[in-house]
Each structure stands twice: as C-alpha cells, then as structure tokens.
Tab-separated table of C-alpha atoms in Angstrom:
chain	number	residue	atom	x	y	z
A	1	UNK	CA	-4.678	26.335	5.674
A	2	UNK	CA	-2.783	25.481	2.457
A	3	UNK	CA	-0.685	22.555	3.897
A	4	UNK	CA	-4.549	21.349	5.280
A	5	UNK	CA	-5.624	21.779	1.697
A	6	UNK	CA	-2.911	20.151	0.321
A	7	UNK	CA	-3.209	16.821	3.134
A	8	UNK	CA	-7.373	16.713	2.135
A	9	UNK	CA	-5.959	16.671	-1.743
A	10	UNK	CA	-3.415	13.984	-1.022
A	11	UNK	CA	-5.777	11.891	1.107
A	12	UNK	CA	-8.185	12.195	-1.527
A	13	UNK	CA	-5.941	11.098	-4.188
A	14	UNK	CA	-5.119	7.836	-1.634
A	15	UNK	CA	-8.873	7.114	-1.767
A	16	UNK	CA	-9.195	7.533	-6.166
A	17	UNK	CA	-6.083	5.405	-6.737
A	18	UNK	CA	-7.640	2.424	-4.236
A	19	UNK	CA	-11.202	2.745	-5.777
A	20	UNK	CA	-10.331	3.880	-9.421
A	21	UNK	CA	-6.536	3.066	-10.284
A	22	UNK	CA	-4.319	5.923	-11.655
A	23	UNK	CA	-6.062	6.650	-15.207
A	24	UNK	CA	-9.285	7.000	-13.495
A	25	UNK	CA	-8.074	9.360	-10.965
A	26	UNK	CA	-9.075	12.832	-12.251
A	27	UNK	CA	-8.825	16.589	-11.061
A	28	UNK	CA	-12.038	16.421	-11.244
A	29	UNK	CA	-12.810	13.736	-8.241
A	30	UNK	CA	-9.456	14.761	-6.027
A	31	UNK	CA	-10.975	18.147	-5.745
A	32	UNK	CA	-14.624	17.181	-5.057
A	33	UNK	CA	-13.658	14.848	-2.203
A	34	UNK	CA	-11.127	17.223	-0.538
A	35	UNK	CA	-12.985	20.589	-1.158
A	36	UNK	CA	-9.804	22.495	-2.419
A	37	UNK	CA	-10.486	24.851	-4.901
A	38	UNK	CA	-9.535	24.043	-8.578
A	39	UNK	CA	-6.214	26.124	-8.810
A	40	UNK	CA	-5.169	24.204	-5.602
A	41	UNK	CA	-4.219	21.408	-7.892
A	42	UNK	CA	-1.276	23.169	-9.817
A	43	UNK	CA	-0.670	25.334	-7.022
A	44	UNK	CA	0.245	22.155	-4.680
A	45	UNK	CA	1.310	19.942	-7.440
A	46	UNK	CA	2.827	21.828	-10.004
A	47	UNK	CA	4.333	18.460	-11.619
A	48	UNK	CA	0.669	17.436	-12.064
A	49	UNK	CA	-1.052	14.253	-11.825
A	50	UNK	CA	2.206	12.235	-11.575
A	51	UNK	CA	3.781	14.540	-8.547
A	52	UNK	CA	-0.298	14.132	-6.869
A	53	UNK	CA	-0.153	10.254	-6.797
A	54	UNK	CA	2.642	9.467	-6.511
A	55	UNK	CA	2.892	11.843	-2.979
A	56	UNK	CA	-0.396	9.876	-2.424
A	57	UNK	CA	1.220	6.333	-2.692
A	58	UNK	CA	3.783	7.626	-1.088
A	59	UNK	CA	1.769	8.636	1.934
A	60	UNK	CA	-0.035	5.844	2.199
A	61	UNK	CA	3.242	3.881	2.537
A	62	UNK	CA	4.403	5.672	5.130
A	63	UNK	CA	0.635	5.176	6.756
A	64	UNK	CA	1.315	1.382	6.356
A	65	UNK	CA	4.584	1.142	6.998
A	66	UNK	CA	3.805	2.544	10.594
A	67	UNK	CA	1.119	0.099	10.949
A	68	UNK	CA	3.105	-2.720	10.507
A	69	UNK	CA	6.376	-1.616	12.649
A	70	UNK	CA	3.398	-1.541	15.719
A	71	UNK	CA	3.334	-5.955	15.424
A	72	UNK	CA	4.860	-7.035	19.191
A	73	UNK	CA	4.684	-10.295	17.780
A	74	UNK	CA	7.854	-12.235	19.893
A	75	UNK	CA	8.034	-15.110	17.067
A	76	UNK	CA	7.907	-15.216	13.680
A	77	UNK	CA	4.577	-17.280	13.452
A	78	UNK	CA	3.222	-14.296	15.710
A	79	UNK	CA	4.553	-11.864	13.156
A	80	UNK	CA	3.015	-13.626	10.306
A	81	UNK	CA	-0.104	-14.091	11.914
A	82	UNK	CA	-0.748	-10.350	12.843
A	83	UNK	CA	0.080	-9.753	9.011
A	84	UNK	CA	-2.634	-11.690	7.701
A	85	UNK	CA	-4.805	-9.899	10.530
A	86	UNK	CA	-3.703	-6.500	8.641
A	87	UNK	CA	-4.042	-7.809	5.525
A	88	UNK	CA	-7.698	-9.222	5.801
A	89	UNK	CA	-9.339	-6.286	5.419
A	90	UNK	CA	-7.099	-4.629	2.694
A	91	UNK	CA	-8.347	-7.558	0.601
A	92	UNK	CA	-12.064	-7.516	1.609
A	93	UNK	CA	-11.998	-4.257	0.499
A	94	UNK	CA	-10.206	-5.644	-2.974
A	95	UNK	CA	-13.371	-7.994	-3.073
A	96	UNK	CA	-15.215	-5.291	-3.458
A	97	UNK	CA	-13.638	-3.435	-6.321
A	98	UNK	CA	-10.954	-1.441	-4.020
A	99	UNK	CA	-6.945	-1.858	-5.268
A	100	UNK	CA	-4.320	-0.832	-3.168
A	101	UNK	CA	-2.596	3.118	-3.583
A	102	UNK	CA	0.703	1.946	-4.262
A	103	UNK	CA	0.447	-0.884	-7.115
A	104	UNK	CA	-2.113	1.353	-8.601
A	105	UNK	CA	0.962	4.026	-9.520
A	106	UNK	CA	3.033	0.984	-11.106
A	107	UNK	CA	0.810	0.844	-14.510
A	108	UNK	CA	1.230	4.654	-15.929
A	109	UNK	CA	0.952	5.235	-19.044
A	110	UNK	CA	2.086	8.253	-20.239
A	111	UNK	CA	5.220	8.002	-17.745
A	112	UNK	CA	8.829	9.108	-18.934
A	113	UNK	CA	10.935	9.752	-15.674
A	114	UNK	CA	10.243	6.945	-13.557
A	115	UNK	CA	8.814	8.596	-10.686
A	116	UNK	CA	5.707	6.818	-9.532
A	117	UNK	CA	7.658	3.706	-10.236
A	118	UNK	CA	10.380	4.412	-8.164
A	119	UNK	CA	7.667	5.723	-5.722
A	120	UNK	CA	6.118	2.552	-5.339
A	121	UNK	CA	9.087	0.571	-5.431
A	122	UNK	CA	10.416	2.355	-2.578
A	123	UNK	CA	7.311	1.960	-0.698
A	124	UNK	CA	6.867	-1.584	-1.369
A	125	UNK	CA	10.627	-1.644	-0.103
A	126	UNK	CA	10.562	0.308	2.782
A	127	UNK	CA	7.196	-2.509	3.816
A	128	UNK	CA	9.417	-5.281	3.226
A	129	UNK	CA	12.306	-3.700	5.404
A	130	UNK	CA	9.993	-3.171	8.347
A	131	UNK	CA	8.452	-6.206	8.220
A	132	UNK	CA	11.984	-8.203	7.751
A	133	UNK	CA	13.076	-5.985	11.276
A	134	UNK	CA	9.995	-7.098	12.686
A	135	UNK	CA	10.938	-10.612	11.735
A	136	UNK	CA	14.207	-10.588	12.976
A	137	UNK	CA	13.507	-9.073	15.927
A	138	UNK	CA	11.552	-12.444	16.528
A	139	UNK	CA	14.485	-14.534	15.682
A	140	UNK	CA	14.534	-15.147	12.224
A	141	UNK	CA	18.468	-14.790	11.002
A	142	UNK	CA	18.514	-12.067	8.313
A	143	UNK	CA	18.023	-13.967	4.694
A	144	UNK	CA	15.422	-15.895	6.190
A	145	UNK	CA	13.516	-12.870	7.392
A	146	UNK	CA	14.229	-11.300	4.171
A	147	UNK	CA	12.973	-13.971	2.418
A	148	UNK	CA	9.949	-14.298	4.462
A	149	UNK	CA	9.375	-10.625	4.638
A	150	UNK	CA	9.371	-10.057	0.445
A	151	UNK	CA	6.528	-13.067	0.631
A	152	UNK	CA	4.400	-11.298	3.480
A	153	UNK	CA	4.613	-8.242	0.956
A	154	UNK	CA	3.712	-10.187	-2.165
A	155	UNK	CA	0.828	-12.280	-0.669
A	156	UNK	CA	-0.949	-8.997	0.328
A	157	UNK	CA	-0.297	-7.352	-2.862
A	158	UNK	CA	-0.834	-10.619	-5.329
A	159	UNK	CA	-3.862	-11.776	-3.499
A	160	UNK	CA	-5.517	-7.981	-3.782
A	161	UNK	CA	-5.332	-8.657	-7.826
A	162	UNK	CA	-6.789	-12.155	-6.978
A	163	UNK	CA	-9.591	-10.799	-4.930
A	164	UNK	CA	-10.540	-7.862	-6.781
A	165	UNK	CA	-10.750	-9.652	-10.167
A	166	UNK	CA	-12.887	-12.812	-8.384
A	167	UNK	CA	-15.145	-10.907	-5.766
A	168	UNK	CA	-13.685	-12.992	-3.314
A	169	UNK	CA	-11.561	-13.105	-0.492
A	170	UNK	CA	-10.766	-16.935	-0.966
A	171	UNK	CA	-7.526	-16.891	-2.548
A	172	UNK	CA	-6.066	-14.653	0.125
A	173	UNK	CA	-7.623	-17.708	2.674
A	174	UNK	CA	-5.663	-19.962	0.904
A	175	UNK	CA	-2.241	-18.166	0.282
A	176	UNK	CA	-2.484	-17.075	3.540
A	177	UNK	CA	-2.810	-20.584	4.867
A	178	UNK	CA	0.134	-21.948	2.996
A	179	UNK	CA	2.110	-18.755	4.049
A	180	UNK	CA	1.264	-19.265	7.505
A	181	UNK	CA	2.481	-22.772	7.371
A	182	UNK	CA	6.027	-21.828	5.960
A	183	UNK	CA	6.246	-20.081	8.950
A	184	UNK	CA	4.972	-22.879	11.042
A	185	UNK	CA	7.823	-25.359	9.368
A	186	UNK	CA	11.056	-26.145	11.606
C-alpha cells in the first residue's frame, strides 16, 4: 500500500508541475488528487517539495523516454516525423495552459543543492540520448544524430513555451516544418 501511495503522490505531482509549474504545486493539491493522507507527504518525501518533484520529473522522463525508444522509424526523416507525431499533443496541451514536468523543475526558487536541476538536466539528457540511438540506428553517423537529436529535444520543449504563452499550436507547425526539412536535406 505505501509504495501505491507513494506512485498516486508522484503521479499527482507529474500532473501539478504540467498544469501549475513548481511554485504552484502545493501539499495541498498533491494530496487531494492522489488521496494519501497528509503525513504521507514527509513520510515519502522527507526532503520535501524539492525530493517530490523532482522524483516527479524524474518519472515522467523515464515515462517519455520509453515512449520515444518505441519509434521503428528505419530513416531519419521517419524518426523525425514520429517525433513531431509525439510531440503534437504535448503542445496542444501547452495551448491550453499545460507546461511540461521537467522544464517546470528548472525555475526553483528557493533551490541551494542543485537537485531538480540536475534532475531535469539528466532527463532532458537521457531524451536526447535515446532519440540520438534512435537516429543512428536509422543511419545518421553519430554528431549528426547528436546534433539532430538535441534539436528534436529543443523544438518540443521551446515550442511548449511558445504555445502556452500564445494559445496556439502554430509555432510548433512551423518549427516543426523547418525541422522536418533539415531532415529532408541531402
């Protein structure tokens, strides 16, 4: 039961960070959506707030990450493609007001250590990684799908800023477009 409590609390804290960013993520709202009782918080996450998200972000990496290892794309325009397919939905959603888990951790402010940093760095990294395999795998030599990898990663994440602050989905259209023609280029 606790490690179910625990899951609920950390899914929870996936959906506040997305919807409110970290300094409107509260106690408050992590327990109310995942029913865990109030001492569950410093029970499960005795480094507080910082340990919750940035185990959240963290999560939600690995959530991605798995996602986007799944592309049997067999050339790189096919791996491109089926990452703007992911992607279009992560920034609908940013239309709407939603950010994404892991940037959300990047702007703490009352942050000493480093951790949630270093958490989403290392998520951010572990995306580009996957996605530079996947690219490889399709026959890109390895600086190339490096290169084009770190882009993939920064169109998603740059565009969901775009997005959220216009209401739109356009300028993820258009990045995407001009991403999908480096790709495209001999």
């Amino acid at each position: 039961m606790a490690k179910e409590t625990r899951g609920r609390m950390v899914d929870a804290a996936v959906d506040a960070l997305r919807e409110r960013g970290l300094q409107g993520m509260s106690f408050t709202d992590v327990l109310a959506r995942s029913g865990a009782a109030r001492g569950a918080i410093y029970h499960h996450f005795p480094g507080g707030k910082n340990q919750l998200a940035a185990e959240a972000a963290t999560r939600h990496g690995h959530e991605v990450r798995a996602r986007l290892a799944e592309f049997g794309a067999t050339d790189p325009m096919g791996v491109a493609a089926a990452f703007v397919d992911f992607a279009r939905p992560v920034v609908q959603a940013a239309a709407r007001g939603a950010g994404c888990a892991v940037a959300a951790v990047t702007v703490p402010a009352d942050e000493d250590d480093g951790e949630l940093c270093q958490a989403a760095a290392t998520t951010f990294a572990s995306w580009t990684e996957q996605l530079g395999r996947n690219l490889q795998d399709a026959g890109l030599p390895v600086p190339e799908a490096e290169e084009k990898a770190t882009l993939l990663v920064a169109l998603l994440e740059g565009t969901q800023v775009l997005c959220r602050a216009s209401g739109s989905t356009e300028p993820f259209e258009r990045a995407a477009r001009a991403a999908l023609a480096l790709f495209a280029a001999p």
